GROMACS .gro file of C-alpha atoms in nm:
model
  220
    1MET     CA    1  26.388  -2.631  11.729
    2ALA     CA    2  26.115  -2.523  11.435
    3LEU     CA    3  26.226  -2.497  11.073
    4THR     CA    4  26.195  -2.102  10.943
    5ARG     CA    5  26.020  -2.049  10.644
    6GLU     CA    6  26.294  -2.017  10.460
    7GLN     CA    7  26.478  -2.295  10.533
    8MET     CA    8  26.076  -2.553  10.452
    9ALA     CA    9  26.158  -2.383  10.123
   10GLN     CA   10  26.511  -2.500  10.060
   11ARG     CA   11  26.368  -2.874  10.198
   12VAL     CA   12  26.044  -2.877   9.930
   13ALA     CA   13  26.306  -2.743   9.652
   14ALA     CA   14  26.494  -3.073   9.727
   15GLU     CA   15  26.235  -3.263   9.618
   16LEU     CA   16  26.274  -3.126   9.255
   17GLU     CA   17  26.395  -3.305   9.008
   18ASP     CA   18  26.559  -3.222   8.640
   19GLY     CA   19  26.255  -3.123   8.329
   20PHE     CA   20  26.000  -3.058   8.629
   21TYR     CA   21  25.694  -2.812   8.531
   22VAL     CA   22  25.654  -2.642   8.916
   23ASN     CA   23  25.353  -2.484   9.063
   24LEU     CA   24  25.446  -2.239   9.328
   25GLY     CA   25  25.093  -2.160   9.578
   26ILE     CA   26  25.138  -1.871   9.758
   27GLY     CA   27  25.288  -1.781  10.078
   28ILE     CA   28  25.614  -2.049  10.188
   29PRO     CA   29  25.583  -2.231   9.817
   30THR     CA   30  25.690  -1.898   9.663
   31LEU     CA   31  25.979  -1.952   9.888
   32VAL     CA   32  26.091  -2.242   9.679
   33ALA     CA   33  26.219  -2.089   9.388
   34ASN     CA   34  26.501  -1.931   9.540
   35TYR     CA   35  26.678  -2.275   9.648
   36VAL     CA   36  26.640  -2.451   9.261
   37PRO     CA   37  26.936  -2.718   9.355
   38THR     CA   38  27.240  -2.564   9.148
   39GLY     CA   39  27.268  -2.856   8.813
   40ILE     CA   40  26.911  -2.937   8.721
   41ASP     CA   41  26.680  -2.750   8.511
   42VAL     CA   42  26.301  -2.674   8.658
   43MET     CA   43  26.050  -2.449   8.480
   44LEU     CA   44  25.829  -2.283   8.720
   45GLN     CA   45  25.483  -2.257   8.671
   46SER     CA   46  25.218  -1.903   8.804
   47GLU     CA   47  24.834  -1.973   8.719
   48ASN     CA   48  24.843  -1.582   8.617
   49GLY     CA   49  25.052  -1.678   8.298
   50LEU     CA   50  25.388  -1.703   8.386
   51LEU     CA   51  25.582  -2.011   8.284
   52GLY     CA   52  26.001  -1.951   8.391
   53MET     CA   53  25.943  -1.805   8.693
   54GLY     CA   54  26.299  -1.714   8.847
   55PRO     CA   55  26.374  -1.607   9.176
   56PHE     CA   56  26.223  -1.319   9.344
   57PRO     CA   57  26.433  -0.994   9.199
   58THR     CA   58  26.689  -0.794   9.364
   59GLU     CA   59  26.589  -0.398   9.411
   60GLU     CA   60  26.747  -0.317   9.125
   61GLN     CA   61  26.561  -0.618   8.911
   62VAL     CA   62  26.177  -0.508   9.028
   63ASP     CA   63  25.920  -0.466   8.739
   64PRO     CA   64  25.567  -0.417   8.904
   65ASP     CA   65  25.384  -0.583   8.534
   66MET     CA   66  25.623  -0.887   8.617
   67ILE     CA   67  25.429  -1.108   8.953
   68ASN     CA   68  25.342  -1.432   9.019
   69ALA     CA   69  24.940  -1.537   9.126
   70GLY     CA   70  25.012  -1.369   9.524
   71LYS     CA   71  25.089  -1.059   9.310
   72GLN     CA   72  25.460  -1.088   9.418
   73THR     CA   73  25.716  -0.953   9.196
   74VAL     CA   74  25.998  -1.171   9.040
   75THR     CA   75  26.212  -1.287   8.754
   76ALA     CA   76  26.209  -1.445   8.444
   77GLN     CA   77  26.455  -1.704   8.343
   78ALA     CA   78  26.586  -1.745   8.006
   79GLY     CA   79  26.329  -1.928   7.734
   80ALA     CA   80  26.030  -1.806   7.957
   81SER     CA   81  25.673  -1.750   7.824
   82ILE     CA   82  25.420  -1.540   7.901
   83VAL     CA   83  25.057  -1.676   7.843
   84ASP     CA   84  24.698  -1.615   7.888
   85SER     CA   85  24.591  -1.768   8.227
   86ALA     CA   86  24.341  -1.994   8.054
   87ASP     CA   87  24.646  -2.146   7.895
   88SER     CA   88  24.780  -2.187   8.214
   89PHE     CA   89  24.485  -2.319   8.406
   90ALA     CA   90  24.439  -2.573   8.030
   91MET     CA   91  24.817  -2.678   8.142
   92ILE     CA   92  24.707  -2.730   8.571
   93ARG     CA   93  24.389  -2.881   8.468
   94GLY     CA   94  24.571  -3.126   8.182
   95GLY     CA   95  24.794  -3.261   8.415
   96HIS     CA   96  25.087  -3.127   8.231
   97VAL     CA   97  25.280  -2.995   8.646
   98ASP     CA   98  25.476  -3.230   8.759
   99LEU     CA   99  25.499  -3.128   9.099
  100THR     CA  100  25.315  -2.851   9.320
  101VAL     CA  101  25.379  -2.658   9.598
  102LEU     CA  102  25.105  -2.558   9.879
  103GLY     CA  103  25.011  -2.423  10.148
  104ALA     CA  104  24.719  -2.536  10.388
  105PHE     CA  105  24.479  -2.439  10.691
  106GLU     CA  106  24.434  -2.803  10.728
  107VAL     CA  107  24.555  -3.143  10.646
  108ASP     CA  108  24.389  -3.476  10.729
  109VAL     CA  109  24.475  -3.883  10.733
  110GLN     CA  110  24.295  -3.907  10.480
  111GLY     CA  111  24.464  -3.648  10.251
  112ASN     CA  112  24.202  -3.370  10.234
  113ILE     CA  113  24.290  -3.042  10.229
  114ALA     CA  114  24.152  -2.714  10.388
  115SER     CA  115  24.303  -2.464  10.265
  116TRP     CA  116  24.062  -2.182  10.133
  117MET     CA  117  23.843  -2.052  10.389
  118VAL     CA  118  23.785  -2.006  10.744
  119PRO     CA  119  23.493  -1.897  10.817
  120GLY     CA  120  23.441  -1.552  11.011
  121LYS     CA  121  23.746  -1.453  10.858
  122LEU     CA  122  23.860  -1.266  10.610
  123VAL     CA  123  24.092  -1.499  10.338
  124LYS     CA  124  24.246  -1.440   9.968
  125GLY     CA  125  24.019  -1.732   9.866
  126MET     CA  126  24.066  -2.037   9.639
  127GLY     CA  127  24.307  -1.934   9.395
  128GLY     CA  128  24.412  -2.206   9.170
  129ALA     CA  129  24.417  -2.391   9.422
  130MET     CA  130  24.086  -2.669   9.361
  131ASP     CA  131  24.205  -2.678   8.948
  132LEU     CA  132  24.551  -2.759   9.098
  133VAL     CA  133  24.475  -3.093   9.385
  134ALA     CA  134  24.282  -3.158   9.068
  135GLY     CA  135  24.504  -3.201   8.817
  136ALA     CA  136  24.849  -3.270   9.023
  137GLU     CA  137  24.911  -3.595   9.114
  138ASN     CA  138  25.241  -3.508   9.311
  139ILE     CA  139  25.196  -3.181   9.575
  140ILE     CA  140  25.345  -3.090   9.837
  141VAL     CA  141  25.209  -2.935  10.161
  142THR     CA  142  25.401  -2.644  10.299
  143MET     CA  143  25.210  -2.528  10.628
  144THR     CA  144  25.294  -2.516  11.038
  145HIS     CA  145  25.219  -2.812  11.222
  146ALA     CA  146  25.040  -2.619  11.472
  147SER     CA  147  24.783  -2.342  11.491
  148LYS     CA  148  24.942  -2.027  11.714
  149SER     CA  149  24.705  -2.084  11.964
  150GLY     CA  150  24.866  -2.480  11.953
  151GLU     CA  151  24.583  -2.608  11.805
  152PRO     CA  152  24.719  -2.917  11.568
  153LYS     CA  153  24.625  -2.836  11.200
  154LEU     CA  154  24.732  -3.203  11.078
  155LEU     CA  155  24.391  -3.401  11.201
  156GLN     CA  156  24.189  -3.692  11.141
  157ALA     CA  157  23.925  -3.482  10.967
  158CYS     CA  158  23.956  -3.169  10.835
  159THR     CA  159  23.689  -2.910  11.061
  160LEU     CA  160  23.732  -2.649  10.778
  161PRO     CA  161  23.574  -2.688  10.446
  162LEU     CA  162  23.761  -2.848  10.140
  163THR     CA  163  23.982  -2.765   9.888
  164GLY     CA  164  24.037  -3.142   9.730
  165ALA     CA  165  23.987  -3.500   9.846
  166GLY     CA  166  24.241  -3.756   9.867
  167CYS     CA  167  24.464  -3.608   9.731
  168ILE     CA  168  24.739  -3.524   9.951
  169LYS     CA  169  25.006  -3.757   9.996
  170ARG     CA  170  25.308  -3.537  10.155
  171VAL     CA  171  25.275  -3.239  10.421
  172LEU     CA  172  25.623  -3.075  10.515
  173THR     CA  173  25.578  -2.855  10.823
  174ASP     CA  174  25.776  -2.663  11.099
  175LEU     CA  175  25.821  -2.963  11.290
  176ALA     CA  176  25.874  -3.254  10.991
  177TYR     CA  177  25.842  -3.445  10.672
  178LEU     CA  178  25.538  -3.697  10.684
  179GLU     CA  179  25.390  -3.875  10.412
  180ILE     CA  180  25.034  -4.007  10.435
  181GLU     CA  181  24.922  -4.343  10.341
  182ASP     CA  182  24.633  -4.588  10.443
  183GLY     CA  183  24.490  -4.319  10.614
  184ARG     CA  184  24.747  -4.215  10.861
  185PHE     CA  185  25.059  -3.963  10.840
  186ILE     CA  186  25.387  -4.129  10.881
  187LEU     CA  187  25.647  -3.903  11.021
  188LYS     CA  188  25.989  -3.919  10.742
  189GLU     CA  189  26.163  -3.657  10.887
  190ARG     CA  190  26.200  -3.421  11.239
  191ALA     CA  191  26.358  -3.134  11.187
  192PRO     CA  192  26.673  -3.016  11.375
  193GLY     CA  193  26.702  -3.019  11.741
  194VAL     CA  194  26.275  -3.152  11.757
  195SER     CA  195  26.141  -3.443  11.966
  196VAL     CA  196  25.907  -3.691  11.835
  197GLU     CA  197  25.732  -3.625  12.154
  198GLU     CA  198  25.644  -3.299  12.024
  199ILE     CA  199  25.530  -3.398  11.661
  200ILE     CA  200  25.374  -3.674  11.855
  201GLU     CA  201  25.151  -3.425  12.099
  202LYS     CA  202  25.134  -3.185  11.759
  203THR     CA  203  24.932  -3.373  11.579
  204GLY     CA  204  24.602  -3.458  11.611
  205GLY     CA  205  24.565  -3.716  11.322
  206GLU     CA  206  24.672  -4.122  11.393
  207LEU     CA  207  25.055  -4.033  11.359
  208THR     CA  208  25.268  -4.338  11.303
  209VAL     CA  209  25.620  -4.331  11.464
  210PRO     CA  210  25.942  -4.598  11.312
  211ASP     CA  211  26.155  -4.693  11.536
  212HIS     CA  212  26.419  -4.466  11.346
  213VAL     CA  213  26.330  -4.105  11.285
  214PRO     CA  214  26.606  -3.905  11.115
  215GLU     CA  215  26.636  -3.486  11.128
  216MET     CA  216  26.627  -3.341  10.762
  217THR     CA  217  26.950  -3.170  10.632
  218VAL     CA  218  26.874  -2.791  10.591
  219THR     CA  219  27.114  -2.466  10.648
  220GLY     CA  220  27.037  -2.132  10.745
   0.00000   0.00000   0.00000
């Protein structure tokens, strides 16, 4: 069975390390803030100038002036800083973010990512994604494995305008966790109950499948 958005965020959160500065993109990545593992300290950074973002607020905690880059209300953890967005982008462009989690429309076997434009459709636009993929070496993309019509989104070559070229090495979809290496996707884990055959069928780019593909550990 495919992972829920919350389970995808939970799996990505398992990649967080103590002391990391982490930027969470719009969409599924924002949910990662709710699943930071107990016992580690990370600082979540948002392009609009919040460093030290906490989990989403309860109804009693909502402050309409405290928002992330996607204009969702958030909380601030102890020690948080609020700075000008120019300073926030200087942090991103200077390579000071340890992990970036982004959504995408397409990713291909060369590590290219398309995440900002679908011709003829109204989407939110680039945001900080181009700066993030250029300034970060450690990026995880979270996305659905296929479109609503069943078309693959992990491709041999992206068909949409690129956000960045050759910058993606890890992808977590609702079906699988994959790495990109030497011009191919490598299947590392599969979602609980999802068969290798389904992943192969829904992957458009070259895919290497090891002899044993473990199920990833998620709850809920």
